[in-house]
């Protein structure tokens, strides 16, 4: 339990310039209210957050082939694969679930603001991956995964690390390792579950009381593909 | 909450003759102790529970091509697909996780006793599916899923049913439905999570207190592929 309260930190990513994302433009447009972003063009006005790097805008517009202002899971998969890594459709769905507003009218599609958040977050995961993949093998092993998650505030117990590694290696934990896709998926799952848990553990006691319905509703979105 | 205590029932499957499994042989071998089953033959002595139907034995032996006495996920996928339905490797892994002894020395392989339990359980799921697929469309919709799960003791709230249906239908809940593979996966997830939850709610109050580590350890095996 000594490390438990570290899980409450988690402030190392999700905001601020990510380690490996494109640098912010030097002349950002002036901030505008977050409810009505200041600019947009194309078939449908597309609202990017102020200061979005042109490369990220370009990636979104290239993916949004029908110019609808939102991209579906296959378009997102294409956009991310060209910039970061080949992500499985399962990972892509998890990312859409985690980054979309739960009250969104189109929960299976992602708008520009969510895309920018996701892009920046993946840049940070890439930076973490590269930092902890010390031998440049392109893989993160269980010790490195433990350290990487700890570096961003998640003290994940060894038994859970073993479960994660084993499940991405056909059930065999020993000598298993994760590539970037699986690392992101693991990291997002730990992050997402921890945030859900924290919503029920507002005083950071390390335990939470859940109803059966609440438990199912909390967990099932992470499970089904 | 009125329906909550129904979740504690869950006695409709997992034991006893399943609705659509092969009929039990009329002259079953005499019961033997469960720790040392009474018979076995082949390269490695394979211990089937007393009374195992010859068809189930045959299916296991056909799948266990190297005669090792245990089958891996691809062998299990082949065996189940020939009898029931094409299961995704993801579903197969979930089934192995749910039916294997957690302390097993080879958690990614399944022995004969677990195979027989799984086979019988799938027979029961098949029966439930057929009973609730009233129009014989080969699909179960949200209302039918609610009724089917309720019939075996799980009172799953509508919001969770919607989540389940939506996630198997590209995020679109309306008019979505599940085929047998997805139905089994949903059913197993609900069953598995409910049983885990019940372990922490021994007095059936409808809520449970979980530690962070316990929560992650409970949930992650259902999530990772």
Short mmCIF file of N, CA and C in Angstrom, two decimals, chain A residues 60-220:
data_model
loop_
_atom_site.label_atom_id
_atom_site.label_comp_id
_atom_site.label_asym_id
_atom_site.label_seq_id
_atom_site.Cartn_x
_atom_site.Cartn_y
_atom_site.Cartn_z
N UNK A 60 -5.77 14.88 -39.67
CA UNK A 60 -7.22 14.71 -39.47
C UNK A 60 -7.97 14.89 -40.79
N UNK A 61 -7.61 15.96 -41.53
CA UNK A 61 -8.32 16.24 -42.78
C UNK A 61 -8.08 15.15 -43.81
N UNK A 62 -6.87 14.59 -43.81
CA UNK A 62 -6.58 13.50 -44.76
C UNK A 62 -7.40 12.27 -44.40
N UNK A 63 -7.60 12.05 -43.10
CA UNK A 63 -8.36 10.87 -42.67
C UNK A 63 -9.86 11.05 -42.92
N UNK A 64 -10.32 12.28 -42.78
CA UNK A 64 -11.77 12.57 -42.90
C UNK A 64 -12.11 12.72 -44.39
N UNK A 65 -12.12 11.59 -45.06
CA UNK A 65 -12.21 11.63 -46.52
C UNK A 65 -13.52 12.19 -47.03
N UNK A 66 -14.59 11.99 -46.28
CA UNK A 66 -15.87 12.52 -46.75
C UNK A 66 -16.14 13.94 -46.23
N UNK A 67 -15.17 14.52 -45.56
CA UNK A 67 -15.31 15.91 -45.10
C UNK A 67 -16.45 16.13 -44.12
N UNK A 68 -16.79 15.09 -43.36
CA UNK A 68 -17.93 15.20 -42.44
C UNK A 68 -17.57 15.90 -41.15
N UNK A 69 -16.29 16.09 -40.89
CA UNK A 69 -15.89 16.72 -39.63
C UNK A 69 -15.70 15.74 -38.49
N UNK A 70 -15.85 14.45 -38.78
CA UNK A 70 -15.61 13.42 -37.76
C UNK A 70 -15.09 12.18 -38.48
N UNK A 71 -14.26 11.41 -37.79
CA UNK A 71 -13.69 10.23 -38.44
C UNK A 71 -14.12 8.96 -37.72
N UNK A 72 -14.30 7.92 -38.50
CA UNK A 72 -14.72 6.65 -37.90
C UNK A 72 -13.48 5.84 -37.54
N UNK A 73 -13.72 4.65 -37.01
CA UNK A 73 -12.60 3.87 -36.47
C UNK A 73 -11.58 3.47 -37.54
N UNK A 74 -12.05 3.20 -38.75
CA UNK A 74 -11.10 2.81 -39.79
C UNK A 74 -10.29 4.00 -40.29
N UNK A 75 -10.95 5.16 -40.36
CA UNK A 75 -10.21 6.37 -40.74
C UNK A 75 -9.17 6.73 -39.66
N UNK A 76 -9.57 6.56 -38.40
CA UNK A 76 -8.62 6.85 -37.32
C UNK A 76 -7.46 5.86 -37.36
N UNK A 77 -7.77 4.61 -37.61
CA UNK A 77 -6.71 3.60 -37.69
C UNK A 77 -5.69 3.99 -38.76
N UNK A 78 -6.19 4.44 -39.91
CA UNK A 78 -5.30 4.86 -40.99
C UNK A 78 -4.44 6.05 -40.59
N UNK A 79 -5.08 7.03 -39.96
CA UNK A 79 -4.35 8.25 -39.59
C UNK A 79 -3.25 7.94 -38.57
N UNK A 80 -3.58 7.13 -37.58
CA UNK A 80 -2.58 6.83 -36.55
C UNK A 80 -1.46 5.94 -37.08
N UNK A 81 -1.84 5.01 -37.96
CA UNK A 81 -0.84 4.08 -38.47
C UNK A 81 0.21 4.81 -39.29
N UNK A 82 -0.20 5.87 -39.99
CA UNK A 82 0.77 6.56 -40.83
C UNK A 82 1.73 7.37 -39.96
N UNK A 83 1.30 7.77 -38.78
CA UNK A 83 2.16 8.62 -37.95
C UNK A 83 2.90 7.85 -36.87
N UNK A 84 2.26 6.84 -36.30
CA UNK A 84 2.83 6.22 -35.10
C UNK A 84 3.18 4.75 -35.27
N UNK A 85 2.20 3.99 -35.63
CA UNK A 85 2.35 2.54 -35.54
C UNK A 85 1.06 1.96 -36.09
N UNK A 86 1.12 0.71 -36.47
CA UNK A 86 -0.10 0.02 -36.87
C UNK A 86 -0.87 -0.36 -35.60
N UNK A 87 -2.03 0.23 -35.41
CA UNK A 87 -2.85 -0.12 -34.26
C UNK A 87 -3.94 -1.09 -34.70
N UNK A 88 -4.22 -2.07 -33.86
CA UNK A 88 -5.32 -2.99 -34.15
C UNK A 88 -6.64 -2.22 -34.04
N UNK A 89 -7.66 -2.73 -34.70
CA UNK A 89 -8.97 -2.05 -34.65
C UNK A 89 -9.51 -2.07 -33.21
N UNK A 90 -9.12 -3.09 -32.48
CA UNK A 90 -9.51 -3.18 -31.08
C UNK A 90 -8.92 -2.03 -30.26
N UNK A 91 -7.63 -1.76 -30.48
CA UNK A 91 -7.00 -0.64 -29.78
C UNK A 91 -7.66 0.66 -30.20
N UNK A 92 -7.95 0.78 -31.51
CA UNK A 92 -8.55 2.01 -32.02
C UNK A 92 -9.91 2.25 -31.36
N UNK A 93 -10.69 1.21 -31.21
CA UNK A 93 -12.00 1.37 -30.55
C UNK A 93 -11.84 1.78 -29.10
N UNK A 94 -10.86 1.21 -28.44
CA UNK A 94 -10.61 1.60 -27.05
C UNK A 94 -10.23 3.08 -26.98
N UNK A 95 -9.39 3.52 -27.92
CA UNK A 95 -8.98 4.93 -27.92
C UNK A 95 -10.19 5.84 -28.15
N UNK A 96 -11.07 5.46 -29.08
CA UNK A 96 -12.27 6.27 -29.33
C UNK A 96 -13.12 6.33 -28.07
N UNK A 97 -13.29 5.18 -27.43
CA UNK A 97 -14.07 5.16 -26.19
C UNK A 97 -13.45 6.07 -25.12
N UNK A 98 -12.13 6.01 -24.99
CA UNK A 98 -11.49 6.76 -23.91
C UNK A 98 -11.43 8.25 -24.18
N UNK A 99 -11.34 8.63 -25.45
CA UNK A 99 -11.16 10.05 -25.75
C UNK A 99 -12.46 10.77 -26.09
N UNK A 100 -13.47 10.04 -26.46
CA UNK A 100 -14.74 10.70 -26.79
C UNK A 100 -15.51 11.07 -25.55
N UNK A 101 -16.30 12.11 -25.69
CA UNK A 101 -17.25 12.48 -24.65
C UNK A 101 -18.28 11.35 -24.52
N UNK A 102 -18.49 10.84 -23.31
CA UNK A 102 -19.45 9.73 -23.16
C UNK A 102 -20.86 10.11 -23.62
N UNK A 103 -21.17 11.41 -23.59
CA UNK A 103 -22.52 11.84 -23.99
C UNK A 103 -22.58 12.18 -25.48
N UNK A 104 -21.52 11.87 -26.20
CA UNK A 104 -21.49 12.20 -27.63
C UNK A 104 -22.65 11.53 -28.37
N UNK A 105 -23.18 12.26 -29.35
CA UNK A 105 -24.28 11.68 -30.12
C UNK A 105 -23.77 10.63 -31.11
N UNK A 106 -22.50 10.66 -31.42
CA UNK A 106 -21.95 9.63 -32.32
C UNK A 106 -20.71 9.03 -31.65
N UNK A 107 -20.95 8.09 -30.70
CA UNK A 107 -19.85 7.59 -29.89
C UNK A 107 -18.80 6.81 -30.66
N UNK A 108 -19.11 6.40 -31.88
CA UNK A 108 -18.13 5.62 -32.63
C UNK A 108 -17.30 6.47 -33.58
N UNK A 109 -17.50 7.79 -33.56
CA UNK A 109 -16.74 8.68 -34.42
C UNK A 109 -16.04 9.74 -33.57
N UNK A 110 -14.93 10.24 -34.08
CA UNK A 110 -14.11 11.16 -33.30
C UNK A 110 -13.99 12.50 -34.01
N UNK A 111 -14.23 13.59 -33.27
CA UNK A 111 -14.10 14.92 -33.82
C UNK A 111 -12.68 15.45 -33.71
N UNK A 112 -12.44 16.66 -34.21
CA UNK A 112 -11.08 17.19 -34.25
C UNK A 112 -10.47 17.46 -32.88
N UNK A 113 -11.27 17.94 -31.94
CA UNK A 113 -10.69 18.26 -30.62
C UNK A 113 -10.20 16.98 -29.94
N UNK A 114 -11.00 15.92 -30.03
CA UNK A 114 -10.61 14.65 -29.42
C UNK A 114 -9.39 14.06 -30.14
N UNK A 115 -9.38 14.25 -31.46
CA UNK A 115 -8.26 13.73 -32.25
C UNK A 115 -6.95 14.40 -31.83
N UNK A 116 -7.00 15.70 -31.61
CA UNK A 116 -5.79 16.42 -31.20
C UNK A 116 -5.32 15.94 -29.83
N UNK A 117 -6.27 15.76 -28.91
CA UNK A 117 -5.89 15.23 -27.58
C UNK A 117 -5.24 13.87 -27.70
N UNK A 118 -5.86 13.02 -28.49
CA UNK A 118 -5.34 11.67 -28.67
C UNK A 118 -3.95 11.71 -29.29
N UNK A 119 -3.79 12.52 -30.31
CA UNK A 119 -2.51 12.62 -31.02
C UNK A 119 -1.40 13.04 -30.05
N UNK A 120 -1.70 14.05 -29.24
CA UNK A 120 -0.70 14.52 -28.28
C UNK A 120 -0.40 13.46 -27.24
N UNK A 121 -1.44 12.78 -26.80
CA UNK A 121 -1.25 11.73 -25.80
C UNK A 121 -0.38 10.60 -26.36
N UNK A 122 -0.63 10.23 -27.61
CA UNK A 122 0.19 9.17 -28.21
C UNK A 122 1.64 9.62 -28.35
N UNK A 123 1.83 10.89 -28.61
CA UNK A 123 3.20 11.41 -28.65
C UNK A 123 3.90 11.21 -27.32
N UNK A 124 3.13 11.39 -26.25
CA UNK A 124 3.72 11.19 -24.92
C UNK A 124 4.00 9.72 -24.65
N UNK A 125 3.07 8.85 -25.05
CA UNK A 125 3.31 7.41 -24.89
C UNK A 125 4.55 7.00 -25.68
N UNK A 126 4.70 7.57 -26.87
CA UNK A 126 5.88 7.23 -27.70
C UNK A 126 7.16 7.63 -26.96
N UNK A 127 7.12 8.82 -26.35
CA UNK A 127 8.29 9.29 -25.61
C UNK A 127 8.61 8.37 -24.44
N UNK A 128 7.56 7.96 -23.73
CA UNK A 128 7.77 7.06 -22.59
C UNK A 128 8.32 5.72 -23.06
N UNK A 129 7.72 5.21 -24.13
CA UNK A 129 8.17 3.92 -24.68
C UNK A 129 9.65 4.00 -25.03
N UNK A 130 10.03 5.04 -25.75
CA UNK A 130 11.44 5.16 -26.18
C UNK A 130 12.37 5.31 -24.99
N UNK A 131 11.88 6.01 -23.95
CA UNK A 131 12.74 6.23 -22.79
C UNK A 131 12.99 4.92 -22.03
N UNK A 132 11.96 4.06 -21.97
CA UNK A 132 12.11 2.83 -21.18
C UNK A 132 12.56 1.62 -22.01
N UNK A 133 12.50 1.73 -23.30
CA UNK A 133 13.04 0.67 -24.16
C UNK A 133 14.54 0.94 -24.32
N UNK A 134 15.26 0.64 -23.25
CA UNK A 134 16.64 1.13 -23.17
C UNK A 134 17.57 0.48 -24.17
N UNK A 135 17.27 -0.79 -24.50
CA UNK A 135 18.15 -1.45 -25.47
C UNK A 135 17.66 -1.28 -26.91
N UNK A 136 16.68 -0.42 -27.10
CA UNK A 136 16.16 -0.12 -28.46
C UNK A 136 15.73 -1.40 -29.19
N UNK A 137 15.15 -2.32 -28.41
CA UNK A 137 14.70 -3.57 -29.02
C UNK A 137 13.34 -3.40 -29.70
N UNK A 138 12.69 -2.27 -29.45
CA UNK A 138 11.32 -2.12 -29.95
C UNK A 138 10.30 -2.81 -29.07
N UNK A 139 10.74 -3.29 -27.92
CA UNK A 139 9.86 -4.01 -26.98
C UNK A 139 10.11 -3.51 -25.56
N UNK A 140 9.05 -3.58 -24.77
CA UNK A 140 9.11 -3.21 -23.35
C UNK A 140 8.84 -4.48 -22.54
N UNK A 141 9.75 -4.84 -21.65
CA UNK A 141 9.51 -6.04 -20.84
C UNK A 141 8.82 -5.67 -19.52
N UNK A 142 8.62 -6.67 -18.66
CA UNK A 142 7.79 -6.42 -17.48
C UNK A 142 8.44 -5.40 -16.53
N UNK A 143 9.75 -5.47 -16.38
CA UNK A 143 10.41 -4.52 -15.49
C UNK A 143 10.30 -3.10 -16.06
N UNK A 144 10.52 -3.00 -17.37
CA UNK A 144 10.43 -1.69 -18.01
C UNK A 144 9.00 -1.15 -17.98
N UNK A 145 8.02 -2.06 -18.13
CA UNK A 145 6.62 -1.64 -18.07
C UNK A 145 6.28 -1.10 -16.68
N UNK A 146 6.74 -1.81 -15.66
CA UNK A 146 6.52 -1.35 -14.29
C UNK A 146 7.09 0.06 -14.10
N UNK A 147 8.31 0.24 -14.56
CA UNK A 147 8.97 1.55 -14.39
C UNK A 147 8.27 2.63 -15.22
N UNK A 148 7.88 2.27 -16.43
CA UNK A 148 7.24 3.25 -17.31
C UNK A 148 5.92 3.72 -16.71
N UNK A 149 5.12 2.77 -16.20
CA UNK A 149 3.83 3.16 -15.60
C UNK A 149 4.05 3.94 -14.31
N UNK A 150 5.08 3.55 -13.56
CA UNK A 150 5.37 4.27 -12.33
C UNK A 150 5.79 5.71 -12.62
N UNK A 151 6.50 5.89 -13.74
CA UNK A 151 6.99 7.23 -14.08
C UNK A 151 5.84 8.20 -14.35
N UNK A 152 4.68 7.67 -14.72
CA UNK A 152 3.54 8.56 -14.96
C UNK A 152 2.49 8.43 -13.85
N UNK A 153 2.89 7.81 -12.75
CA UNK A 153 2.06 7.87 -11.55
C UNK A 153 1.23 6.65 -11.25
N UNK A 154 1.42 5.56 -12.00
CA UNK A 154 0.60 4.38 -11.73
C UNK A 154 1.46 3.28 -11.14
N UNK A 155 1.20 2.98 -9.87
CA UNK A 155 1.95 1.93 -9.18
C UNK A 155 1.17 0.63 -9.35
N UNK A 156 1.46 -0.07 -10.42
CA UNK A 156 0.70 -1.28 -10.75
C UNK A 156 1.38 -2.48 -10.11
N UNK A 157 0.63 -3.29 -9.35
CA UNK A 157 1.27 -4.40 -8.65
C UNK A 157 1.86 -5.43 -9.62
N UNK A 158 2.93 -6.12 -9.18
CA UNK A 158 3.61 -7.10 -10.05
C UNK A 158 2.66 -8.14 -10.63
N UNK A 159 1.66 -8.57 -9.83
CA UNK A 159 0.76 -9.60 -10.35
C UNK A 159 -0.01 -9.09 -11.56
N UNK A 160 -0.36 -7.82 -11.55
CA UNK A 160 -1.11 -7.24 -12.67
C UNK A 160 -0.18 -7.04 -13.88
N UNK A 161 1.04 -6.63 -13.61
CA UNK A 161 2.04 -6.51 -14.70
C UNK A 161 2.20 -7.87 -15.38
N UNK A 162 2.31 -8.93 -14.58
CA UNK A 162 2.47 -10.27 -15.14
C UNK A 162 1.26 -10.65 -16.00
N UNK A 163 0.07 -10.32 -15.49
CA UNK A 163 -1.16 -10.60 -16.25
C UNK A 163 -1.12 -9.89 -17.60
N UNK A 164 -0.74 -8.62 -17.58
CA UNK A 164 -0.71 -7.84 -18.81
C UNK A 164 0.28 -8.44 -19.80
N UNK A 165 1.48 -8.69 -19.33
CA UNK A 165 2.52 -9.23 -20.22
C UNK A 165 2.10 -10.60 -20.75
N UNK A 166 1.59 -11.44 -19.85
CA UNK A 166 1.23 -12.80 -20.26
C UNK A 166 0.14 -12.79 -21.31
N UNK A 167 -0.83 -11.90 -21.12
CA UNK A 167 -1.96 -11.93 -22.03
C UNK A 167 -1.63 -11.43 -23.42
N UNK A 168 -0.57 -10.67 -23.55
CA UNK A 168 -0.13 -10.27 -24.89
C UNK A 168 0.92 -11.22 -25.45
N UNK A 169 1.21 -12.28 -24.70
CA UNK A 169 2.21 -13.24 -25.15
C UNK A 169 1.67 -14.67 -25.02
N UNK A 170 0.44 -14.85 -25.47
CA UNK A 170 -0.17 -16.18 -25.48
C UNK A 170 -0.14 -16.86 -24.12
N UNK A 171 -0.32 -16.08 -23.08
CA UNK A 171 -0.42 -16.66 -21.75
C UNK A 171 0.90 -16.97 -21.08
N UNK A 172 2.00 -16.69 -21.76
CA UNK A 172 3.31 -17.03 -21.20
C UNK A 172 3.99 -15.75 -20.70
N UNK A 173 4.10 -15.58 -19.37
CA UNK A 173 4.65 -14.32 -18.89
C UNK A 173 6.16 -14.20 -19.03
N UNK A 174 6.85 -15.36 -18.93
CA UNK A 174 8.31 -15.27 -18.83
C UNK A 174 8.90 -14.76 -20.14
N UNK A 175 9.76 -13.80 -20.01
CA UNK A 175 10.46 -13.21 -21.16
C UNK A 175 9.52 -12.51 -22.14
N UNK A 176 8.27 -12.36 -21.76
CA UNK A 176 7.35 -11.67 -22.65
C UNK A 176 7.65 -10.18 -22.69
N UNK A 177 7.20 -9.53 -23.73
CA UNK A 177 7.40 -8.09 -23.86
C UNK A 177 6.30 -7.53 -24.75
N UNK A 178 6.20 -6.22 -24.75
CA UNK A 178 5.13 -5.53 -25.50
C UNK A 178 5.73 -4.63 -26.58
N UNK A 179 5.14 -4.66 -27.75
CA UNK A 179 5.52 -3.65 -28.75
C UNK A 179 4.72 -2.37 -28.48
N UNK A 180 4.90 -1.36 -29.32
CA UNK A 180 4.30 -0.06 -29.00
C UNK A 180 2.77 -0.13 -28.97
N UNK A 181 2.17 -0.82 -29.92
CA UNK A 181 0.71 -0.96 -29.96
C UNK A 181 0.19 -1.54 -28.64
N UNK A 182 0.77 -2.67 -28.24
CA UNK A 182 0.30 -3.31 -27.01
C UNK A 182 0.64 -2.48 -25.78
N UNK A 183 1.77 -1.80 -25.83
CA UNK A 183 2.15 -0.92 -24.71
C UNK A 183 1.11 0.19 -24.54
N UNK A 184 0.72 0.80 -25.65
CA UNK A 184 -0.29 1.86 -25.57
C UNK A 184 -1.60 1.28 -25.05
N UNK A 185 -1.97 0.12 -25.55
CA UNK A 185 -3.23 -0.47 -25.10
C UNK A 185 -3.17 -0.75 -23.60
N UNK A 186 -2.09 -1.36 -23.13
CA UNK A 186 -1.92 -1.61 -21.69
C UNK A 186 -1.98 -0.31 -20.91
N UNK A 187 -1.22 0.66 -21.37
CA UNK A 187 -1.16 1.94 -20.65
C UNK A 187 -2.52 2.60 -20.58
N UNK A 188 -3.24 2.58 -21.68
CA UNK A 188 -4.57 3.20 -21.73
C UNK A 188 -5.55 2.45 -20.83
N UNK A 189 -5.42 1.14 -20.79
CA UNK A 189 -6.31 0.35 -19.92
C UNK A 189 -6.03 0.68 -18.45
N UNK A 190 -4.77 0.69 -18.08
CA UNK A 190 -4.42 1.01 -16.69
C UNK A 190 -4.89 2.43 -16.36
N UNK A 191 -4.60 3.37 -17.26
CA UNK A 191 -5.01 4.76 -17.04
C UNK A 191 -6.54 4.87 -16.93
N UNK A 192 -7.23 4.25 -17.87
CA UNK A 192 -8.69 4.36 -17.90
C UNK A 192 -9.33 3.72 -16.68
N UNK A 193 -8.88 2.52 -16.32
CA UNK A 193 -9.45 1.85 -15.15
C UNK A 193 -9.14 2.61 -13.87
N UNK A 194 -7.91 3.15 -13.80
CA UNK A 194 -7.53 3.89 -12.60
C UNK A 194 -8.41 5.14 -12.46
N UNK A 195 -8.64 5.82 -13.58
CA UNK A 195 -9.47 7.03 -13.49
C UNK A 195 -10.91 6.68 -13.08
N UNK A 196 -11.42 5.59 -13.63
CA UNK A 196 -12.77 5.16 -13.23
C UNK A 196 -12.79 4.83 -11.74
N UNK A 197 -11.75 4.13 -11.29
CA UNK A 197 -11.70 3.75 -9.88
C UNK A 197 -11.62 4.99 -8.99
N UNK A 198 -10.80 5.95 -9.42
CA UNK A 198 -10.64 7.17 -8.62
C UNK A 198 -11.95 7.94 -8.49
N UNK A 199 -12.80 7.84 -9.51
CA UNK A 199 -14.10 8.52 -9.40
C UNK A 199 -14.90 7.98 -8.21
N UNK A 200 -14.64 6.73 -7.85
CA UNK A 200 -15.35 6.12 -6.71
C UNK A 200 -14.52 6.16 -5.43
N UNK A 201 -13.31 6.65 -5.54
CA UNK A 201 -12.41 6.70 -4.38
C UNK A 201 -11.91 8.13 -4.28
N UNK A 202 -12.86 9.02 -4.02
CA UNK A 202 -12.54 10.45 -4.11
C UNK A 202 -11.60 10.90 -3.01
N UNK A 203 -11.50 10.11 -1.94
CA UNK A 203 -10.61 10.53 -0.85
C UNK A 203 -9.28 9.77 -0.89
N UNK A 204 -9.03 9.07 -1.99
CA UNK A 204 -7.73 8.40 -2.19
C UNK A 204 -7.37 7.46 -1.04
N UNK A 205 -8.34 6.66 -0.65
CA UNK A 205 -8.08 5.73 0.45
C UNK A 205 -7.45 4.44 -0.06
N UNK A 206 -7.55 4.20 -1.35
CA UNK A 206 -7.02 2.96 -1.89
C UNK A 206 -8.07 1.88 -2.02
N UNK A 207 -9.30 2.20 -1.64
CA UNK A 207 -10.38 1.24 -1.89
C UNK A 207 -11.66 2.01 -2.19
N UNK A 208 -12.57 1.33 -2.85
CA UNK A 208 -13.81 1.98 -3.28
C UNK A 208 -14.95 0.99 -3.18
N UNK A 209 -16.12 1.51 -2.87
CA UNK A 209 -17.31 0.67 -2.80
C UNK A 209 -18.12 0.87 -4.08
N UNK A 210 -18.40 -0.22 -4.75
CA UNK A 210 -19.10 -0.18 -6.03
C UNK A 210 -20.38 -0.97 -5.94
N UNK A 211 -21.43 -0.48 -6.61
CA UNK A 211 -22.61 -1.32 -6.77
C UNK A 211 -22.38 -2.28 -7.93
N UNK A 212 -23.19 -3.31 -7.98
CA UNK A 212 -23.08 -4.29 -9.07
C UNK A 212 -23.30 -3.61 -10.42
N UNK A 213 -24.34 -2.81 -10.54
CA UNK A 213 -24.60 -2.11 -11.81
C UNK A 213 -23.45 -1.17 -12.15
N UNK A 214 -23.00 -0.43 -11.15
CA UNK A 214 -21.90 0.51 -11.39
C UNK A 214 -20.63 -0.20 -11.83
N UNK A 215 -20.38 -1.33 -11.19
CA UNK A 215 -19.20 -2.14 -11.54
C UNK A 215 -19.27 -2.60 -12.99
N UNK A 216 -20.40 -3.17 -13.38
CA UNK A 216 -20.54 -3.64 -14.78
C UNK A 216 -20.41 -2.48 -15.76
N UNK A 217 -21.08 -1.37 -15.46
CA UNK A 217 -21.05 -0.23 -16.38
C UNK A 217 -19.65 0.35 -16.50
N UNK A 218 -18.89 0.27 -15.43
CA UNK A 218 -17.54 0.81 -15.42
C UNK A 218 -16.58 -0.05 -16.25
N UNK A 219 -16.78 -1.35 -16.15
CA UNK A 219 -15.77 -2.28 -16.67
C UNK A 219 -16.05 -2.73 -18.10
N UNK A 220 -17.32 -2.92 -18.41
CA UNK A 220 -17.65 -3.54 -19.71
C UNK A 220 -17.16 -2.74 -20.91
#
